[in-house]
XYZ file of C-alpha atoms in Angstrom:
147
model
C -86.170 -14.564 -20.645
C -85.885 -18.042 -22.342
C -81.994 -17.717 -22.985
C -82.001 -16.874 -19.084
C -83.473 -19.706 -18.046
C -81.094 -21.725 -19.996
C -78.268 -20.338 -18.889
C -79.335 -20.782 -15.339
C -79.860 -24.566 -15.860
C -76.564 -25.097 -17.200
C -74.922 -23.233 -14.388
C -76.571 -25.798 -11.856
C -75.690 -28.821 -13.919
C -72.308 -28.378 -14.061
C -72.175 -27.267 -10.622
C -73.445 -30.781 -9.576
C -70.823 -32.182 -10.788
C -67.770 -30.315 -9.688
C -67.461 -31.687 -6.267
C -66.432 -35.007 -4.172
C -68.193 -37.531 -3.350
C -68.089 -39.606 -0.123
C -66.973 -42.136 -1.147
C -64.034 -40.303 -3.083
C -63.121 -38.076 0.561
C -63.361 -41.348 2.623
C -60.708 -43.511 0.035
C -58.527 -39.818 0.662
C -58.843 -40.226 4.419
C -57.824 -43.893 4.104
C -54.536 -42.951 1.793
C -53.952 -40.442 4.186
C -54.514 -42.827 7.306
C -52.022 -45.724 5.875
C -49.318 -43.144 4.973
C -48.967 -41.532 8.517
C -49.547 -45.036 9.938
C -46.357 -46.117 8.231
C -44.744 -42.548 8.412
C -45.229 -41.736 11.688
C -43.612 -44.444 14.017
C -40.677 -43.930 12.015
C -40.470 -40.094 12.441
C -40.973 -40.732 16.227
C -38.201 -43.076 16.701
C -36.007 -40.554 14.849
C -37.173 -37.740 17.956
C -36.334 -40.450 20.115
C -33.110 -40.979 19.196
C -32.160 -37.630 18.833
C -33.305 -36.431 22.533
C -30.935 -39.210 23.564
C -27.760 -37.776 21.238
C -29.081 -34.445 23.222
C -28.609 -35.207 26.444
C -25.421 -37.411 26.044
C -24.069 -34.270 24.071
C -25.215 -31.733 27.111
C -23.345 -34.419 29.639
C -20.419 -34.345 27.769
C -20.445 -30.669 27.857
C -21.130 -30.247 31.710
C -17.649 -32.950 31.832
C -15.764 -30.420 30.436
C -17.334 -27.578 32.608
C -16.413 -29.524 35.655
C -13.111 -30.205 34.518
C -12.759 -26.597 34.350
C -14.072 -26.365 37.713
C -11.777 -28.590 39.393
C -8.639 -26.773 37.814
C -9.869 -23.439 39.065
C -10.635 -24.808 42.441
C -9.446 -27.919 43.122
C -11.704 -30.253 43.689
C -15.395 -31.071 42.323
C -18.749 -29.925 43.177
C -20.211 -31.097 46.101
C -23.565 -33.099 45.263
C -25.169 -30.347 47.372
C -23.622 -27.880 44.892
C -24.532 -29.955 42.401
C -24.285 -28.282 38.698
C -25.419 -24.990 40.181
C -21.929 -24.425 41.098
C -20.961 -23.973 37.599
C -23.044 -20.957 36.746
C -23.063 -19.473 40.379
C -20.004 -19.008 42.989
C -20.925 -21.602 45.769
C -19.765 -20.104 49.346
C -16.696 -20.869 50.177
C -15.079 -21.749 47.415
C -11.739 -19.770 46.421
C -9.980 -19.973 42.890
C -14.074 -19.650 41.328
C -13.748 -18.450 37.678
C -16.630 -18.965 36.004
C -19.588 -19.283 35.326
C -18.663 -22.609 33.320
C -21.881 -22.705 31.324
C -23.002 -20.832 28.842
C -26.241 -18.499 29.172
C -26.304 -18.367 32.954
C -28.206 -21.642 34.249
C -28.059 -25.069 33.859
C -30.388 -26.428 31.196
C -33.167 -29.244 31.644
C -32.604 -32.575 29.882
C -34.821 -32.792 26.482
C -37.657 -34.277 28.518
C -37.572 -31.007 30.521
C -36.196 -33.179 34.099
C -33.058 -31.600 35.153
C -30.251 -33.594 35.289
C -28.744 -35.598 38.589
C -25.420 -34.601 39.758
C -23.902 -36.759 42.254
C -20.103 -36.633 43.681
C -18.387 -38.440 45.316
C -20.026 -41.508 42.642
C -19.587 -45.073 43.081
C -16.713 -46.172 40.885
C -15.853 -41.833 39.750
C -15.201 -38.473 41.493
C -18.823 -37.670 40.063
C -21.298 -38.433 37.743
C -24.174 -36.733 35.886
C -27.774 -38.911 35.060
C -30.864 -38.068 33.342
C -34.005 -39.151 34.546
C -35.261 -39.952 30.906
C -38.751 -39.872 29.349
C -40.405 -41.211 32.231
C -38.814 -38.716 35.141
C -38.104 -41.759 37.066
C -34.610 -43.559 35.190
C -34.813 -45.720 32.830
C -34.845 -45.063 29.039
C -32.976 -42.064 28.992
C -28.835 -41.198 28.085
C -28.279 -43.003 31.521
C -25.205 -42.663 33.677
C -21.759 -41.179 32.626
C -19.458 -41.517 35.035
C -16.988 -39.471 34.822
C -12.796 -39.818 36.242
């Protein structure tokens, strides 16, 4: 019974001692805290800047699309047509050969906005914006006018 006793003591000595203090989890927290404070800015500016590359990559591809368009019929979307046009035979139109996109729709921008199709443009036959973070302009790929 004595070497029980014993052996029961030494069991709740040493399992005193094998944890953390406070003070040792709240200097962890603090590493912790000062590494993603430094980290993390910088891994969100990398996001940023690839959602930009993103959409300026999916305008470029809707250029070519429309290029394709205009060979096949002759002229350029209307802005009522807008991109729709590529992935679905607006009435009326003869010489349609597509669809011009890939998978059947037009995709959303990387902020989830769709993009803004507009022809005739200003200073271009047409020209494709995204509506950036926000949804309202402003901080996203921006205009690309296009020929």
């Amino acid at each position: 019974m004595r070497s029980t006793r014993n052996a029961e003591r030494s069991v709740v000595a040493g399992s005193a001692q094998a944890g953390f203090t406070l003070v040792e989890m709240l200097v962890v927290l603090v590493i912790i805290g000062l590494i993603m404070g430094l980290v993390g800015p910088r891994v969100l500016n990398y996001l940023t800047d690839a959602r930009e590359k993103t959409a300026k990559i999916q305008i470029e591809s809707f250029k070519s699309a429309i290029d394709l368009y205009y060979l096949d019929t002759g002229r350029y979307p209307s802005s009522n047509e807008g991109l729709g046009a590529l992935v679905k035979k607006p009435g009326g139109v003869d010489g349609w050969n597509g669809p011009y996109l890939r998978g059947g729709s037009v995709p959303a921008d990387p902020w989830g906005h769709a993009y803004v199709y507009r022809s005739p443009a200003d200073k271009a036959p047409f020209e494709i914006t995204t509506l950036g973070p926000q949804g309202g302009g402003g901080g996203g790929a921006g205009k690309v006018p296009q020929r």
